[in-house]
Coordinates of C-alpha atoms in Angstrom, one line a residue:
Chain A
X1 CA 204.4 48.8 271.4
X2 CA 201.6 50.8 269.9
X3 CA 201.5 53.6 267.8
X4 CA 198.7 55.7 266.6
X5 CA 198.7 57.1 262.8
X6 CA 196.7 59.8 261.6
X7 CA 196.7 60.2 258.0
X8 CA 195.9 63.5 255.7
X9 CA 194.5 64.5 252.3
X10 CA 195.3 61.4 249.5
X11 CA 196.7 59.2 251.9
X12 CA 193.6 59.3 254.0
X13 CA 191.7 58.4 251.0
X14 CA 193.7 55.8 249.8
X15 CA 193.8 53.9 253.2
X16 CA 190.3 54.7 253.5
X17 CA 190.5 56.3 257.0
X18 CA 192.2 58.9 258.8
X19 CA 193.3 57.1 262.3
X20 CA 194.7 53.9 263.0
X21 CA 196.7 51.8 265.1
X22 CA 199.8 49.8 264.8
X23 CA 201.6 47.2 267.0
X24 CA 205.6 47.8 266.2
X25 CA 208.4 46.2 267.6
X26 CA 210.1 48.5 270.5
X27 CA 212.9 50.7 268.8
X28 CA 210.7 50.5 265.7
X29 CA 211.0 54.3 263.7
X30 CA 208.9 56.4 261.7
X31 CA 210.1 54.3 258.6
X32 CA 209.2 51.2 260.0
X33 CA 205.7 52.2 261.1
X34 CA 205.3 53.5 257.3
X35 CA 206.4 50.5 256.1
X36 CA 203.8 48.4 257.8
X37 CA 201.4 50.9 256.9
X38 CA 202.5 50.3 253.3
X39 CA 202.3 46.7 253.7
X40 CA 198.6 46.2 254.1
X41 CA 198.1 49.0 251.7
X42 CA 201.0 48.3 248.6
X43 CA 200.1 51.3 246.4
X44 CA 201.1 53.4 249.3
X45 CA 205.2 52.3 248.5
X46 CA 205.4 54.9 245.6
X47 CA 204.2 57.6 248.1
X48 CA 207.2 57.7 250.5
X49 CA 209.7 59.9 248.9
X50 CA 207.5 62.6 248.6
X51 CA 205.9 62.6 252.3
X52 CA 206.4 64.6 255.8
X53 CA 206.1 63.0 258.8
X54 CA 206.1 64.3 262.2
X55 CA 205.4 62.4 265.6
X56 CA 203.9 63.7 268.7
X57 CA 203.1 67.0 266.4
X58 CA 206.5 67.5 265.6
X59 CA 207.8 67.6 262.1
X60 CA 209.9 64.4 262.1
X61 CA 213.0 62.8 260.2
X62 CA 211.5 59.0 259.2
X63 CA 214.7 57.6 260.9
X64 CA 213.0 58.8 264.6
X65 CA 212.1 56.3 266.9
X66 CA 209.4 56.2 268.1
X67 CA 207.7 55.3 271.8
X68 CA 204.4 53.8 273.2
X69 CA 201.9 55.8 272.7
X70 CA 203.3 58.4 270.3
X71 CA 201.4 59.7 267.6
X72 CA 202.8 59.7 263.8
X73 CA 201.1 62.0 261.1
X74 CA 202.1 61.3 257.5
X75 CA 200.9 64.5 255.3
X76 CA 201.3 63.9 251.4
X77 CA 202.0 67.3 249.6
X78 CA 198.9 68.9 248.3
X79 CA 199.1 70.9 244.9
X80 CA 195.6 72.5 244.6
X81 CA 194.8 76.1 244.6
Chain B
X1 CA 230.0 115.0 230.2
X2 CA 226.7 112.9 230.5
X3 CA 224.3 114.1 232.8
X4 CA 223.9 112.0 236.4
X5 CA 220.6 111.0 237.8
X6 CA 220.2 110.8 241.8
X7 CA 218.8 107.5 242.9
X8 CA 217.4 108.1 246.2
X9 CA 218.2 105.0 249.1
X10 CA 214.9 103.4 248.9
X11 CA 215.4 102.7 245.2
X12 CA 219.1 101.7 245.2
X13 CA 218.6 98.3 245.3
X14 CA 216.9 98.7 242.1
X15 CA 220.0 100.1 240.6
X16 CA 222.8 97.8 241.6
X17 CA 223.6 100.4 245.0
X18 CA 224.1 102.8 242.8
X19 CA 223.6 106.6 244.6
X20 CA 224.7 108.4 241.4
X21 CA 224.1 107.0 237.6
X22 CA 225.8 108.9 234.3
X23 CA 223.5 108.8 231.4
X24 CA 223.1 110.8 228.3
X25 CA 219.7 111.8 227.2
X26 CA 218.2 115.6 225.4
X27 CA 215.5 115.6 227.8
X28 CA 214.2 114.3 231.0
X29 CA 212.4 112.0 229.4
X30 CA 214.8 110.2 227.4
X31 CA 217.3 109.9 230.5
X32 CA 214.2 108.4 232.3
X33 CA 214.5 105.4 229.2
X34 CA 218.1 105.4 229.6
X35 CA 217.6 105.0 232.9
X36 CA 215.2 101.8 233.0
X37 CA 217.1 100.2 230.0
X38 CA 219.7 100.6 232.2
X39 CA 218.3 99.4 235.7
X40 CA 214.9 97.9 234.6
X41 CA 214.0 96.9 238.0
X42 CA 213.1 100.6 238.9
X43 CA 210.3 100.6 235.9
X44 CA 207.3 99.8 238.6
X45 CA 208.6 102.7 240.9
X46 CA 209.1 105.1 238.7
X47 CA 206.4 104.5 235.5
X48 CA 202.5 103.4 235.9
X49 CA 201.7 100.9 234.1
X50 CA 200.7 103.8 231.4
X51 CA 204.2 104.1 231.1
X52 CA 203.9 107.7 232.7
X53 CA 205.3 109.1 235.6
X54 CA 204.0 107.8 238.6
X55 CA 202.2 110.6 240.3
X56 CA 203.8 110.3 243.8
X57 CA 207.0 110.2 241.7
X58 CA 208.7 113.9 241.6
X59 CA 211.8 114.8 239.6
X60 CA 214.0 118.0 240.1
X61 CA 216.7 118.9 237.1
X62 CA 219.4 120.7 239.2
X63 CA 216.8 121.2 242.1
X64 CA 214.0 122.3 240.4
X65 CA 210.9 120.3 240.1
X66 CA 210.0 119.5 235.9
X67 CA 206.6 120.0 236.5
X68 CA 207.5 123.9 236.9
X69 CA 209.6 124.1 234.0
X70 CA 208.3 121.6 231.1
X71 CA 207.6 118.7 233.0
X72 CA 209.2 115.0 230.9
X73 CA 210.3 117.2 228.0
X74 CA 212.7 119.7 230.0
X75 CA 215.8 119.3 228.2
X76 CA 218.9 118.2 229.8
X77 CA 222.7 119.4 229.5
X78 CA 225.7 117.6 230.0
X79 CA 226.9 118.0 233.9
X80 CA 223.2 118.6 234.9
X81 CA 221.9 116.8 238.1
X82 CA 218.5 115.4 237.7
X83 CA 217.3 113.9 241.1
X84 CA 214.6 111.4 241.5
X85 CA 212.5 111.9 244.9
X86 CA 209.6 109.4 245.5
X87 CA 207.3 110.9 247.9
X88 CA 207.1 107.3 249.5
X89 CA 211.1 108.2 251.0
X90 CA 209.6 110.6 253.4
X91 CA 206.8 108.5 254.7
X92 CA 203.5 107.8 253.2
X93 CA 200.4 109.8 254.6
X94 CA 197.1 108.7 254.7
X95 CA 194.7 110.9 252.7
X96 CA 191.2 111.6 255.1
X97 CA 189.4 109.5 252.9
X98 CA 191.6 106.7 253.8
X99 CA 191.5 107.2 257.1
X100 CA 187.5 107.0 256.9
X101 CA 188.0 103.8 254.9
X102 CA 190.6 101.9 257.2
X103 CA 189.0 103.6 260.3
X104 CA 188.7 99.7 262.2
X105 CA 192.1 99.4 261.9
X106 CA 193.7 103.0 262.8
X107 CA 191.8 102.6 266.1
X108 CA 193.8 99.1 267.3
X109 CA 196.7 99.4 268.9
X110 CA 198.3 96.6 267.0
X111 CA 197.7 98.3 264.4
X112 CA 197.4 102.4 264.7
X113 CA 197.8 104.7 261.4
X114 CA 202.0 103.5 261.5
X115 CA 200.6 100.0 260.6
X116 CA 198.2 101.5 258.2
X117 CA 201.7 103.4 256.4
X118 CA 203.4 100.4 255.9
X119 CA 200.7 98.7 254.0
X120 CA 200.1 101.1 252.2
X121 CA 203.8 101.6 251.2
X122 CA 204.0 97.7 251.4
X123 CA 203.9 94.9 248.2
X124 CA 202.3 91.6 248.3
X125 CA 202.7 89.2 244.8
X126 CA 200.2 86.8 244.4
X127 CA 200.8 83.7 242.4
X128 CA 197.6 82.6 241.3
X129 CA 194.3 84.2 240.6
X130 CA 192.6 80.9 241.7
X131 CA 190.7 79.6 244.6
X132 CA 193.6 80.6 247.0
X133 CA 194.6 84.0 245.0
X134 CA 190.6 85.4 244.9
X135 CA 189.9 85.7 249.0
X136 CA 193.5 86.5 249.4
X137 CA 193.5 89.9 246.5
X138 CA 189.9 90.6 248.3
X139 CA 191.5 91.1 251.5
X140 CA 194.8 92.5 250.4
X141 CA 193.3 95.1 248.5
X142 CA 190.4 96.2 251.1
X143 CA 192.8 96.2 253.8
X144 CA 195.0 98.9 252.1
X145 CA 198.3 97.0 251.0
X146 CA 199.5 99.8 248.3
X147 CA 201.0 97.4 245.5
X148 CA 199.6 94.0 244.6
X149 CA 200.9 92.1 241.9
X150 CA 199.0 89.0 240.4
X151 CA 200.6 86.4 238.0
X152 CA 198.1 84.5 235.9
X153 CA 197.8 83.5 232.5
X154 CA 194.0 81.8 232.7
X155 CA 190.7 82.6 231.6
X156 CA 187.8 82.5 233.7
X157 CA 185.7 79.4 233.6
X158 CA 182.4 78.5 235.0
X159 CA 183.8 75.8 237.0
X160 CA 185.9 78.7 239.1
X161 CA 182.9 80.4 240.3
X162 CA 182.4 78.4 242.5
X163 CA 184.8 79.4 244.8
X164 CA 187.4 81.8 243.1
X165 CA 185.1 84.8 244.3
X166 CA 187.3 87.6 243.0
X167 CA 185.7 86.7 239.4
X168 CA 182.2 87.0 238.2
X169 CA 179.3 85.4 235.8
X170 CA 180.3 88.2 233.8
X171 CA 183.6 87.8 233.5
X172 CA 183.4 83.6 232.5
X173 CA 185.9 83.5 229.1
X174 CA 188.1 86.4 230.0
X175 CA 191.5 86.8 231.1
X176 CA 191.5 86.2 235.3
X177 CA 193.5 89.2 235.5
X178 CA 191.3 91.3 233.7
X179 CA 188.1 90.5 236.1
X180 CA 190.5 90.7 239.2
X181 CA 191.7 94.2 238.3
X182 CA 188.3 95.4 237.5
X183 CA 186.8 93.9 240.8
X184 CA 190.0 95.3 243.0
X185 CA 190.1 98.5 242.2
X186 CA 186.6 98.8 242.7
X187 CA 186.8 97.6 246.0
X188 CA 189.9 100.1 247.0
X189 CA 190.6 102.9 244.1
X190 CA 193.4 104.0 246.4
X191 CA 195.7 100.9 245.6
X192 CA 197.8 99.8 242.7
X193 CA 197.6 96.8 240.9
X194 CA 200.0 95.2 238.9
X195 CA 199.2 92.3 236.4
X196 CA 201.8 90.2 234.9
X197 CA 199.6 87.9 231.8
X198 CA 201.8 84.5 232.4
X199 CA 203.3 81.6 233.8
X200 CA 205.5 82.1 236.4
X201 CA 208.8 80.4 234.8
X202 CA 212.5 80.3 236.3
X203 CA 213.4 82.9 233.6
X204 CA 210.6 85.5 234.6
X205 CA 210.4 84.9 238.4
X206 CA 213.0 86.5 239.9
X207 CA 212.4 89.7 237.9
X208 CA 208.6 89.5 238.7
X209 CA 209.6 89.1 242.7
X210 CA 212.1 91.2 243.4
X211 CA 209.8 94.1 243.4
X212 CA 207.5 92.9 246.1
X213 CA 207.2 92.8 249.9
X214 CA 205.9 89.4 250.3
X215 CA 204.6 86.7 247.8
X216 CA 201.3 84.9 248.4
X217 CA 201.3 81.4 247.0
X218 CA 198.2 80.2 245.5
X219 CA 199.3 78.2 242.6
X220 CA 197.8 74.9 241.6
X221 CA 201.1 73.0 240.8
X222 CA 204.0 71.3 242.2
X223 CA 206.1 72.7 239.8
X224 CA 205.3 76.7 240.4
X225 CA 205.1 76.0 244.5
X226 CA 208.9 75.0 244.3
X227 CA 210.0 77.2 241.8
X228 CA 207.7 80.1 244.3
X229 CA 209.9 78.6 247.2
X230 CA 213.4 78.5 245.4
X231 CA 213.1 82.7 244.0
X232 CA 211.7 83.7 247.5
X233 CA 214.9 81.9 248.6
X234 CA 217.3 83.3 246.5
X235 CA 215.6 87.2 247.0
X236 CA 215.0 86.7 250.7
X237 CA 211.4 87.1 250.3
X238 CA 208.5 85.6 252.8
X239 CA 206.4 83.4 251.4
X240 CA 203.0 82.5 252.2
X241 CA 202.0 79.0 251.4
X242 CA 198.7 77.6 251.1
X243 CA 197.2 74.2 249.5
X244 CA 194.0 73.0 249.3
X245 CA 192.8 69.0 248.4
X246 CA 188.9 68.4 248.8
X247 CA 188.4 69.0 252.6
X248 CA 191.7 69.8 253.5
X249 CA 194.1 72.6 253.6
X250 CA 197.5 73.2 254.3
X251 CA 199.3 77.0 255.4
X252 CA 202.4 78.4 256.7
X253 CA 205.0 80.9 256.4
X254 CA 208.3 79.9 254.7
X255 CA 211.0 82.7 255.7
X256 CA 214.2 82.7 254.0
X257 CA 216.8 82.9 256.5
X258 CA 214.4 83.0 259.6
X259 CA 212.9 79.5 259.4
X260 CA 212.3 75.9 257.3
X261 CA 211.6 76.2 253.5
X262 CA 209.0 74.3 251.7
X263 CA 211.9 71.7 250.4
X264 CA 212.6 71.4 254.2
X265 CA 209.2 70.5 254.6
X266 CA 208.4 68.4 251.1
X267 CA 211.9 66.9 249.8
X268 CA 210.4 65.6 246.6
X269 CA 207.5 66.1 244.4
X270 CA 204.5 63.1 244.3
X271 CA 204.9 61.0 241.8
X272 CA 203.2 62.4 238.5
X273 CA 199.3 61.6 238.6
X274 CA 199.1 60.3 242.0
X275 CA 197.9 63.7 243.3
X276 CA 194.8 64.6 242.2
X277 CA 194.0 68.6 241.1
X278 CA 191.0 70.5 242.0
X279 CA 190.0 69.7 238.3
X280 CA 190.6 65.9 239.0
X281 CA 189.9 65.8 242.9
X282 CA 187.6 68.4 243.5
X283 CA 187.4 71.1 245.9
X284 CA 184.9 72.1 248.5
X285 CA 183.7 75.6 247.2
X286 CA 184.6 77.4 251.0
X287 CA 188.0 75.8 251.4
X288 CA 190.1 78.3 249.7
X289 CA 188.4 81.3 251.3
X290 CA 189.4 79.8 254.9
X291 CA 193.2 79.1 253.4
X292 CA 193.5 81.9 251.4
X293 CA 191.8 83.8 254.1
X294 CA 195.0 82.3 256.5
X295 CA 197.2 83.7 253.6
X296 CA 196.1 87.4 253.5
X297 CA 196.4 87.5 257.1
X298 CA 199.8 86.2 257.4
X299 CA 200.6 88.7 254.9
X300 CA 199.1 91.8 256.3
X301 CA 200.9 90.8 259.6
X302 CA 204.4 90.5 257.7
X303 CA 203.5 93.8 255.9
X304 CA 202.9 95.2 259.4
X305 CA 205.4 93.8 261.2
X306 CA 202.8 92.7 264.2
X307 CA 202.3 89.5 265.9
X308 CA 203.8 85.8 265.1
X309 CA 203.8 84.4 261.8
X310 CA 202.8 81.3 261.0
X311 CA 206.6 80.1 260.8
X312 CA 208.4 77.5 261.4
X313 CA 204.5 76.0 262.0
X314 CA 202.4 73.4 259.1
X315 CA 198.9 74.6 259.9
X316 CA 196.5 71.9 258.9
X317 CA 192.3 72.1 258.6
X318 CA 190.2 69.2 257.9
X319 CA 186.6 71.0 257.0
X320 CA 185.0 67.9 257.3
X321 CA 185.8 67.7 261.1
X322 CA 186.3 71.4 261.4
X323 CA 189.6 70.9 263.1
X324 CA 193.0 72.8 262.9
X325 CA 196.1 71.2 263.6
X326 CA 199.7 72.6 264.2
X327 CA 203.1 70.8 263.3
X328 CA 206.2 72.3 264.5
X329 CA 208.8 72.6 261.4
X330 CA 211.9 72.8 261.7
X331 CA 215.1 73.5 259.1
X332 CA 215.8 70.4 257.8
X333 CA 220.1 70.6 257.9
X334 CA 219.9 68.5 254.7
X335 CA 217.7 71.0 252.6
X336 CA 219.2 71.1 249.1
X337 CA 218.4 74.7 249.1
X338 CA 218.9 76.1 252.4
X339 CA 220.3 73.3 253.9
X340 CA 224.0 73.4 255.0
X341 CA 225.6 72.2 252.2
X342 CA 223.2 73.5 249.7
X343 CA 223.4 71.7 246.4
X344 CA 220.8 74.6 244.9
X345 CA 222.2 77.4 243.9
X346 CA 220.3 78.7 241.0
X347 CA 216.2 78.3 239.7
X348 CA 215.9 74.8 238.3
X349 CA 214.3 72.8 235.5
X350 CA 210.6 72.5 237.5
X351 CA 208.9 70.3 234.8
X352 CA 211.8 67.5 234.7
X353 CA 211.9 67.6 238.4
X354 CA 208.1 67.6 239.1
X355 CA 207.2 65.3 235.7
X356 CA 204.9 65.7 233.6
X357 CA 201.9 63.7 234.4
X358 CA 199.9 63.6 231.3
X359 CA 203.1 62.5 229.5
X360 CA 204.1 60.4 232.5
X361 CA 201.1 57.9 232.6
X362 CA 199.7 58.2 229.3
X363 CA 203.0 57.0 227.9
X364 CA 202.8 54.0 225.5
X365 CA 198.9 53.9 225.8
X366 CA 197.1 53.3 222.7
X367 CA 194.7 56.2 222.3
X368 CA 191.3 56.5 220.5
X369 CA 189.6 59.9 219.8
X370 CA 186.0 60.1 220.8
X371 CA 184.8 60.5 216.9
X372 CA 186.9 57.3 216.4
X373 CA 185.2 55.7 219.0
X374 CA 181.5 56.9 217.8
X375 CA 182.4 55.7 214.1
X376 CA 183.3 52.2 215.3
X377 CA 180.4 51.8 217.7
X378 CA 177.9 52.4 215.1
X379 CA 179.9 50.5 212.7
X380 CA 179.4 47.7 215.0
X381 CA 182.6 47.0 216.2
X382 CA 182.5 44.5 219.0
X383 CA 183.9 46.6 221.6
X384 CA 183.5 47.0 225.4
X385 CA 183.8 50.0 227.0
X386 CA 184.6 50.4 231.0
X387 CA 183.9 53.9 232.8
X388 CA 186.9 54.0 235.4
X389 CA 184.9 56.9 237.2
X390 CA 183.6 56.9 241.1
X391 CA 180.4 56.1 241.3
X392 CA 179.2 59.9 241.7
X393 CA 180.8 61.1 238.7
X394 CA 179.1 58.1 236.9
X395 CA 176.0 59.5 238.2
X396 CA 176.1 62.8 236.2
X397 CA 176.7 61.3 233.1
X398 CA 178.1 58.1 230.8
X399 CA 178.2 57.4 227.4
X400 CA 175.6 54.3 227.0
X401 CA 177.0 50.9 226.9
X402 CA 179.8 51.7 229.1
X403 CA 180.0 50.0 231.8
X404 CA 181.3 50.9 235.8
X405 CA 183.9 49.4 236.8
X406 CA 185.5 52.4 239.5
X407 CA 189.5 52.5 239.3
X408 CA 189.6 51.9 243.2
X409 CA 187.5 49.1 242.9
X410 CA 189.8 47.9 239.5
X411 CA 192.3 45.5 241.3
X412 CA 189.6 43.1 243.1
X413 CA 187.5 43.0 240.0
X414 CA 190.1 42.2 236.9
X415 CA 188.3 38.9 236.9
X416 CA 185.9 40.7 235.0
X417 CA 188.2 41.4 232.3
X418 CA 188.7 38.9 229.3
X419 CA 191.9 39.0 227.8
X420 CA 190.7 38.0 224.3
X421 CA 187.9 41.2 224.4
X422 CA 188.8 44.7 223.2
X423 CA 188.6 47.7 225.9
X424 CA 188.0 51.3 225.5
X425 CA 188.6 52.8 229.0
X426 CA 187.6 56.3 229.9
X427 CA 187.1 58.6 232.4
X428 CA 186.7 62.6 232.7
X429 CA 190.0 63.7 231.1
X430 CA 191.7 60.2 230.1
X431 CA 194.6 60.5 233.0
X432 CA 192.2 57.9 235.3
X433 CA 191.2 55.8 232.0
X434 CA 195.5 55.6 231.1
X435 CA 196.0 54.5 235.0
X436 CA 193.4 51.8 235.0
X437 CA 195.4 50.7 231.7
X438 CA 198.6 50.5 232.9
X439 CA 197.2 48.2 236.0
X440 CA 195.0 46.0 233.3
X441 CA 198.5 45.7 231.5
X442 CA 200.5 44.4 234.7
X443 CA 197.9 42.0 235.1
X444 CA 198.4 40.5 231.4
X445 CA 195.6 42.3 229.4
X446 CA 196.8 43.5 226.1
X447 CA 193.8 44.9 224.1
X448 CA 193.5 48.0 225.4
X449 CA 192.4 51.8 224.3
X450 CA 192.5 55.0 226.0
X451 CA 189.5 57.7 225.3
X452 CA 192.1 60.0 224.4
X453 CA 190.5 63.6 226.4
X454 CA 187.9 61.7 228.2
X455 CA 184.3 62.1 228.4
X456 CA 184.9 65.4 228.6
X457 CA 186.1 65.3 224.9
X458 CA 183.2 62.9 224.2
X459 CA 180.5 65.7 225.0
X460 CA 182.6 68.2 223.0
X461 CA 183.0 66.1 220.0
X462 CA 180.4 63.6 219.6
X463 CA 177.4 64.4 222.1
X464 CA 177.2 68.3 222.9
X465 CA 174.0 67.6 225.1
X466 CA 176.1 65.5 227.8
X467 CA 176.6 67.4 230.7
X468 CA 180.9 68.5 231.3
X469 CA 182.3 68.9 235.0

């Protein structure tokens, strides 16, 4: 199946865009479509504990599984003020 | 038989629920101190920040008002009851100048002068005097919200003005709070403002809090945003979050009790140094007034009471695309703080959770100070020097015979790198330059220096007439 990923704020920049696409296994979750990301992109891995996630613009524990189609945000904190 | 002072309901729980407190003191005035070193949370109630009497403040010994016998220094007798009345218990009334001033507002029906009462008997704290805290005191104080606090323990710099518009040119090397109180009450002499010169800590923020409505987060650090979070927990208080990073911003409403907290949201902190500041990252100039903008809105609308707070919602703008985005939040059941089995029960230790980042990357580098660094290149020391910097920062300035070799770009070009050379690395502020060393070191590379402070330390110490941003 396919899932889309948007990406926010550092992440955006580190993967060097802010959409993208990824063919998962069906029953893959949250988690696995993050780890793929991280995969292609390895200084991502350190990131994890300190993301949100949400799919279909819902805020999103990484263990939910996700569908065709669905649309997975992964939002790093932000600190600046 | 001490005398007892009448605490009316408004203020009880400033004095433990007390209705009724015995004190002994010759005069009013000296039962007032007994008072406050008794119950210190009533100080801001009761005293200016003169230390006198608050003007809407009146006090009756045995029920007659001090101001018609000798005001503070009417003396006191054991048994006497001395009765403190607020005029803010029986409803605040808008003076016709304020109604000329908040005329756009009286005449909605969202709003109407009841709406215009409760700010002006309403609180907001703001955390921050910053990008985020400067369009959010604007609006606070023109709209008419009667008390704002603002915690901040920075001078102004010429790097703020940019966008922290509560502050001036001529205000560039004095205390933030200082400009903002001069530029507030300018803008509304009818409010008060309340200034607290630090850092919000776990052992101050509590006592700082308690005393507001709603607090307005516009800090610049992990650590302060969850200690923010954990205090407005613990009191109950709303708090409205805000974050900005280049382009993008972040808002919502964390509610104690009504919806998700920001540890539902954000379990952990980044890893130290992987998220950039505004110092580090920077910060397009109008992204804080839109966020903060956000901010003092959702404020004025929890003051008021009106409309749907931005709760239980992750509101996120991308200025680049000029897009808004909503996420729907949710509790998260596991939420160390309010969670269902909470494992937080008191303010933490923010730095050890958060980390330190200077101490965090830079630790085991080798430094070298910029005047060590100019004595050994004209000396003649065979040294190469590497600029970590994107290429845009590398534009504005470099210290000659450095060369560019951008941390992003770091990994694909160690090839350049030979192992038997000496490296000085070095960026703006040294964090970058102690990165780019730890990733040299992983791939086997051993001779390596830090510019301890950056370039930013080389223009101070060495070469005045290099430009700093």
């Amino acid at each position: 199946m396919r899932v889309r990923v948007r990406l926010f704020a550092s992440l955006r920049e580190a993967v060097g865009r802010s959409e993208l696409e990824l063919d998962l296994p069906s029953g893959a979750s949250a988690e696995d479509a993050w780890r793929a990301l991280a995969r292609s992109h390895p200084p991502l891995a350190a990131r994890r504990p300190s993301l949100a996630a949400s799919v279909n613009r819902r805020y999103a524990p990484f263990d939910t599984r996700l569908d065709d189609g669905d649309e997975v945000v992964f939002i790093p904190p932000v600190s600046g003020g | 038989m001490p005398a007892v002072v009448k605490i009316p309901t408004p203020l009880r729980g400033f004095s433990g629920g007390r209705a009724a407190v015995p004190l002994d003191g010759q005069t009013v005035s000296r039962l007032l101190d007994a008072l406050l070193a008794d119950s210190p949370g009533l100080r801001p109630h009761l005293l200016g920040e003169d230390g006198r009497l608050r003007n809407f403040v009146n006090v009756f010994v045995n029920g007659d008002d001090v101001r018609a016998l000798e005001g503070l220094d009417t003396p006191v007798r054991d048994g006497d009851e001395v009765t403190i009345v607020p005029a803010i218990a029986g409803g605040t009334d808008l003076s016709n100048e304020e109604i000329a001033r908040y005329s756009r507002h009286l005449i909605m029906p969202e709003v109407t002068i009841e709406g215009q009462r409760r700010l002006k008997e309403g609180s907001a704290l703001l955390v921050g005097a910053g990008g985020l805290g400067s369009p959010a005191a604007l609006y606070l104080a023109a709209a008419g919200v009667g008390r704002i606090g603002i915690v901040d323990f920075d001078v102004v710099d010429e790097s703020n003005l940019q966008r922290q518009i509560v502050h001036d040119t001529s205000w560039v090397g004095k205390p933030k709070l200082e400009s903002a109180r001069s530029r507030l009450s300018a803008l509304n002499p009818h409010i008060e403002i309340e200034t607290y010169d630090a850092a919000l800590t776990r052992d101050n923020a509590l006592v700082i809090m308690q005393d507001y409505d709603v607090v307005v987060d516009g800090t610049d650090n992990f650590q302060t945003r969850y200690l923010t979070n954990d205090a407005c927990f613990f009191l109950k208080k709303p708090n409205v979050y805000g974050s900005i990073f280049r382009f993008e911003g972040q808002a919502s409403v964390f509610w104690p009790g009504k919806g998700p907290c920001y540890r539902c949201l954000y379990p952990e902190p980044p890893p130290p140094g992987l998220v950039p500041s505004c110092a580090e990252g920077g910060v397009l100039g109008i992204l804080p007034g839109v966020i903060g903008g956000i901010q003092a809105t959702e404020a004025l609308k929890i003051l008021m009471g009106i409309g749907e707070p931005l709760m239980g919602r992750l509101l996120l703008y991308d200025a680049l695309t000029m897009s808004f985005k909503q996420l729907r939040l949710r509790r998260n059941p596991e939420c160390p703080l309010c969670g269902e089995s909470p494992t937080i029960h008191e303010l933490q230790d923010y730095i050890a959770f958060c980390g330190v980042e200077d101490a965090e990357v830079l630790k085991g580098v080798e430094e070298i100070t910029a005047t060590e660094l100019k004595q050994r290149l004209d000396a003649g020391d065979d040294i190469d020097m590497v600029d970590v910097r994107e290429p845009h920062e590398w534009a504005i300035c470099r210290i000659d015979g450095a060369r560019s070799v951008p941390l992003t770009d770091l990994d694909e070009r160690l090839h350049e790198f030979d192992s038997s050379r000496t490296y000085v690395m070095q960026c703006k502020v040294g964090v970058r330059s102690a990165m780019a060393i730890g990733q040299l070191r992983q791939a086997g590379f051993r001779r390596l220096l830090n510019l301890r402070g950056g370039l930013t330390a080389w223009a101070r110490e060495v070469d005045p007439s290099m430009p700093t941003y």
